[in-house]
Amino acid sequence: EVQLVESGGDLVQPGGSLRLSCAASGFTFSSYAMNWVRQTPGKGLEWVSVIRASGGGTYYADSVKGRFTVFRDTSMDTLYLQMNSLRAEDTAIYYCAKAGNSNWYLFDYWGQGTLVTVSS
Amino acid sequence: DIQLTQSPSFLSASVGDRVTISCRASQGIGSYLAWFQQKPGKAPNLLIYATSTLQSGVPSRFSGSGSGTEFTLTISSLQPEDFATYYCQQLNSYPPTFGQGTMVEIK
């Protein structure tokens, strides 16, 4: 059974940093691209980032480019999102999502989410 | 970015009703459309991908159709567990984008 468990969400001040983790199990982690998707009541669901199976390619939404970094540790079957220069508009529930076989952006399994609040 | 517009945004229906939700893309996306169901406090759950392919384990009362810019999710006979919010998502081009959601409530 595929399981994705996020952690690391917290209350952080504007300009601060946070690292989210997503522990994966139940599938061959190194064989699949992985995504981060966030959700807010106001903006709905927003794709944040993807990292290729090999880890060699990463892509970001314009709203986070230059501030967020996605990486993975295949020895630990864990996905990470390093978030720097956080802004109030980054406040959201952050989900990690496994990519399907056929498309990086087919989100076939999701974690339960972790809440990030950016506020002074 | 490709914009997805769902209609209606809110729908009130009874158990057993046939329900249809529309998703319109701002430009053609071929068949690269997925549908998700989300219940309160839970993550979205993939129902359908490639416009009409049911994800494993999804009941056959769910179906999808369309192509290009117009897509539809149909629930043939609404069940109590189907009351939720539904989202469409395009995966044709970067960045992937979602519709604003359709909340299905019990009448």
Short mmCIF file of C-alpha atoms in Angstrom, two decimals:
data_model
loop_
_atom_site.label_atom_id
_atom_site.label_comp_id
_atom_site.label_asym_id
_atom_site.label_seq_id
_atom_site.Cartn_x
_atom_site.Cartn_y
_atom_site.Cartn_z
CA GLU A 1 0.00 0.00 0.00
CA VAL A 2 1.35 3.39 -1.02
CA GLN A 3 1.82 5.71 1.93
CA LEU A 4 3.06 9.29 1.99
CA VAL A 5 3.50 11.03 5.31
CA GLU A 6 4.38 14.73 5.43
CA SER A 7 5.90 16.53 8.37
CA GLY A 8 7.61 19.79 9.18
CA GLY A 9 4.75 22.26 8.92
CA ASP A 10 4.82 25.03 11.49
CA LEU A 11 4.18 28.67 12.24
CA VAL A 12 7.02 30.79 10.86
CA GLN A 13 7.60 34.52 10.55
CA PRO A 14 7.73 36.26 7.16
CA GLY A 15 11.22 35.97 5.73
CA GLY A 16 11.84 32.76 7.62
CA SER A 17 12.65 29.26 6.44
CA LEU A 18 11.12 25.83 6.85
CA ARG A 19 11.86 22.34 5.55
CA LEU A 20 9.06 19.92 4.83
CA SER A 21 9.56 16.16 4.62
CA CYS A 22 7.53 13.43 2.97
CA ALA A 23 8.29 9.85 3.95
CA ALA A 24 7.28 7.38 1.26
CA SER A 25 6.57 3.67 1.47
CA GLY A 26 4.77 0.95 -0.43
CA PHE A 27 6.38 1.62 -3.80
CA THR A 28 9.82 1.95 -5.39
CA PHE A 29 10.44 5.57 -4.46
CA SER A 30 13.41 6.01 -6.77
CA SER A 31 11.33 5.08 -9.84
CA TYR A 32 8.78 7.88 -9.67
CA ALA A 33 8.70 11.63 -10.00
CA MET A 34 7.35 13.35 -6.90
CA ASN A 35 5.43 16.60 -6.52
CA TRP A 36 4.48 19.17 -3.94
CA VAL A 37 1.01 20.70 -4.18
CA ARG A 38 -0.44 23.27 -1.80
CA GLN A 39 -3.97 24.28 -0.93
CA THR A 40 -5.47 27.43 0.51
CA PRO A 41 -9.12 28.41 0.98
CA GLY A 42 -8.59 31.44 -1.23
CA LYS A 43 -6.50 30.13 -4.13
CA GLY A 44 -7.52 26.49 -4.04
CA LEU A 45 -5.10 23.82 -5.22
CA GLU A 46 -1.77 25.04 -6.59
CA TRP A 47 1.05 22.90 -7.93
CA VAL A 48 4.38 23.91 -6.37
CA SER A 49 7.17 21.69 -7.62
CA VAL A 50 8.20 18.40 -9.20
CA ILE A 51 11.39 16.39 -9.03
CA ARG A 52 12.17 13.69 -11.56
CA ALA A 53 12.70 10.08 -10.55
CA SER A 54 16.41 10.39 -11.04
CA GLY A 55 16.46 13.62 -9.07
CA GLY A 56 18.24 15.30 -11.94
CA GLY A 57 15.42 17.58 -12.97
CA THR A 58 13.38 19.94 -10.84
CA TYR A 59 10.68 22.40 -11.82
CA TYR A 60 8.84 25.05 -9.88
CA ALA A 61 5.79 27.27 -10.01
CA ASP A 62 6.70 30.88 -10.76
CA SER A 63 5.33 31.88 -7.36
CA VAL A 64 8.05 29.92 -5.52
CA LYS A 65 10.92 29.88 -8.02
CA GLY A 66 14.16 31.03 -6.44
CA ARG A 67 12.82 30.59 -2.92
CA PHE A 68 11.87 26.89 -2.70
CA THR A 69 14.07 23.88 -3.42
CA VAL A 70 12.84 20.31 -3.85
CA PHE A 71 15.17 17.37 -3.33
CA ARG A 72 14.98 13.71 -2.46
CA ASP A 73 16.97 11.13 -0.53
CA THR A 74 16.46 7.75 -2.16
CA SER A 75 18.36 5.98 0.64
CA MET A 76 15.70 7.23 3.06
CA ASP A 77 12.74 7.17 0.61
CA THR A 78 12.06 10.74 1.59
CA LEU A 79 11.11 13.85 -0.36
CA TYR A 80 11.90 17.32 0.92
CA LEU A 81 10.87 20.90 0.25
CA GLN A 82 13.19 23.61 1.52
CA MET A 83 11.28 26.86 1.77
CA ASN A 84 13.16 30.13 2.20
CA SER A 85 12.11 33.78 2.24
CA LEU A 86 8.61 32.75 3.23
CA ARG A 87 5.72 35.11 2.61
CA ALA A 88 2.23 35.35 4.02
CA GLU A 89 0.88 34.05 0.71
CA ASP A 90 2.82 30.80 1.21
CA THR A 91 0.44 29.93 4.05
CA ALA A 92 -1.22 26.68 3.00
CA ILE A 93 -1.57 22.98 3.53
CA TYR A 94 1.31 21.35 1.67
CA TYR A 95 0.81 17.89 0.17
CA CYS A 96 3.36 15.62 -1.39
CA ALA A 97 1.98 13.64 -4.30
CA LYS A 98 3.41 10.71 -6.18
CA ALA A 99 3.46 10.95 -9.96
CA GLY A 100 1.83 8.24 -12.04
CA ASN A 101 3.62 6.09 -14.59
CA SER A 102 2.69 8.12 -17.62
CA ASN A 103 3.01 11.75 -16.61
CA TRP A 104 4.93 13.73 -14.00
CA TYR A 105 1.81 15.73 -13.26
CA LEU A 106 -0.57 12.81 -12.72
CA PHE A 107 -0.98 12.87 -8.94
CA ASP A 108 -2.09 9.35 -8.16
CA TYR A 109 -1.34 9.24 -4.42
CA TRP A 110 -1.25 12.07 -1.88
CA GLY A 111 -0.10 12.43 1.68
CA GLN A 112 -2.33 13.78 4.41
CA GLY A 113 -0.76 17.24 4.23
CA THR A 114 1.14 19.48 6.61
CA LEU A 115 0.11 23.03 7.52
CA VAL A 116 2.49 25.93 6.99
CA THR A 117 1.48 29.27 8.49
CA VAL A 118 3.51 32.37 7.70
CA SER A 119 2.65 35.16 10.10
CA SER A 120 4.25 37.57 12.51
CA ASP B 1 -1.01 29.24 -17.64
CA ILE B 2 -4.07 27.23 -18.65
CA GLN B 3 -7.14 28.21 -16.67
CA LEU B 4 -9.79 25.65 -15.79
CA THR B 5 -13.32 26.84 -15.00
CA GLN B 6 -15.69 24.41 -13.31
CA SER B 7 -19.46 24.72 -13.28
CA PRO B 8 -21.39 24.79 -11.16
CA SER B 9 -19.33 25.86 -8.14
CA PHE B 10 -21.98 24.44 -5.83
CA LEU B 11 -24.50 21.70 -6.41
CA SER B 12 -27.26 20.41 -4.17
CA ALA B 13 -28.47 16.89 -5.00
CA SER B 14 -30.21 13.87 -3.51
CA VAL B 15 -29.05 10.30 -3.13
CA GLY B 16 -29.73 8.49 -6.39
CA ASP B 17 -29.53 11.60 -8.55
CA ARG B 18 -27.44 11.76 -11.72
CA VAL B 19 -24.89 14.54 -11.32
CA THR B 20 -22.83 16.26 -13.98
CA ILE B 21 -19.92 18.63 -13.39
CA SER B 22 -18.30 20.57 -16.22
CA CYS B 23 -14.72 21.73 -16.63
CA ARG B 24 -13.72 24.17 -19.36
CA ALA B 25 -10.09 24.83 -20.28
CA SER B 26 -8.85 28.19 -21.56
CA GLN B 27 -7.04 26.38 -24.38
CA GLY B 28 -6.96 22.89 -25.78
CA ILE B 29 -5.49 20.20 -23.56
CA GLY B 30 -6.22 17.11 -25.63
CA SER B 31 -7.31 14.37 -23.24
CA TYR B 32 -4.92 15.35 -20.46
CA LEU B 33 -7.50 15.91 -17.78
CA ALA B 34 -7.94 14.35 -14.34
CA TRP B 35 -10.67 14.52 -11.72
CA PHE B 36 -10.23 14.43 -7.96
CA GLN B 37 -12.60 14.03 -5.03
CA GLN B 38 -11.83 15.73 -1.75
CA LYS B 39 -13.62 15.30 1.55
CA PRO B 40 -13.23 17.75 4.46
CA GLY B 41 -9.89 17.44 6.23
CA LYS B 42 -8.58 14.91 3.71
CA ALA B 43 -6.25 15.05 0.73
CA PRO B 44 -7.64 14.97 -2.80
CA ASN B 45 -8.18 11.48 -4.18
CA LEU B 46 -7.67 10.67 -7.87
CA LEU B 47 -10.87 9.43 -9.52
CA ILE B 48 -10.26 9.67 -13.25
CA TYR B 49 -7.30 10.43 -15.51
CA ALA B 50 -6.80 10.77 -19.24
CA THR B 51 -10.35 12.20 -19.35
CA SER B 52 -12.13 8.89 -18.92
CA THR B 53 -9.89 6.24 -17.31
CA LEU B 54 -11.06 5.21 -13.86
CA GLN B 55 -8.35 4.98 -11.22
CA SER B 56 -8.13 1.56 -9.61
CA GLY B 57 -10.76 1.08 -6.92
CA VAL B 58 -13.05 3.89 -8.07
CA PRO B 59 -16.69 2.84 -8.42
CA SER B 60 -18.08 2.53 -11.94
CA ARG B 61 -20.82 5.10 -11.22
CA PHE B 62 -18.11 7.70 -11.89
CA SER B 63 -17.34 8.46 -15.52
CA GLY B 64 -15.57 11.16 -17.48
CA SER B 65 -15.80 12.45 -21.01
CA GLY B 66 -14.72 15.26 -23.29
CA SER B 67 -11.71 16.48 -25.20
CA GLY B 68 -10.01 19.70 -26.21
CA THR B 69 -11.51 22.34 -23.96
CA GLU B 70 -14.77 20.82 -22.66
CA PHE B 71 -14.88 18.00 -20.12
CA THR B 72 -17.48 16.39 -17.91
CA LEU B 73 -17.53 14.30 -14.76
CA THR B 74 -20.71 12.28 -14.28
CA ILE B 75 -21.89 10.41 -11.23
CA SER B 76 -24.66 8.12 -12.46
CA SER B 77 -26.38 7.57 -9.10
CA LEU B 78 -25.17 9.72 -6.22
CA GLN B 79 -24.34 7.81 -3.05
CA PRO B 80 -24.01 9.21 0.49
CA GLU B 81 -20.22 8.85 0.37
CA ASP B 82 -20.04 10.98 -2.80
CA PHE B 83 -20.87 14.23 -1.06
CA ALA B 84 -17.58 16.07 -1.39
CA THR B 85 -15.75 18.69 -3.45
CA TYR B 86 -14.59 17.73 -6.93
CA TYR B 87 -11.68 19.26 -8.84
CA CYS B 88 -10.50 18.95 -12.41
CA GLN B 89 -6.81 19.25 -13.28
CA GLN B 90 -5.00 19.62 -16.58
CA LEU B 91 -1.71 17.83 -17.09
CA ASN B 92 -1.15 18.76 -20.70
CA SER B 93 1.29 21.58 -20.13
CA TYR B 94 3.48 23.22 -17.54
CA PRO B 95 2.41 24.30 -15.02
CA PRO B 96 -0.34 21.85 -14.16
CA THR B 97 -3.42 23.70 -12.99
CA PHE B 98 -6.65 22.92 -11.16
CA GLY B 99 -10.21 24.09 -11.42
CA GLN B 100 -11.71 26.03 -8.52
CA GLY B 101 -13.79 23.09 -7.35
CA THR B 102 -17.44 22.00 -7.25
CA MET B 103 -18.96 21.28 -3.88
CA VAL B 104 -21.67 18.60 -3.97
CA GLU B 105 -24.02 18.88 -1.02
CA ILE B 106 -26.94 16.82 0.19
CA LYS B 107 -30.30 18.30 -0.75
#
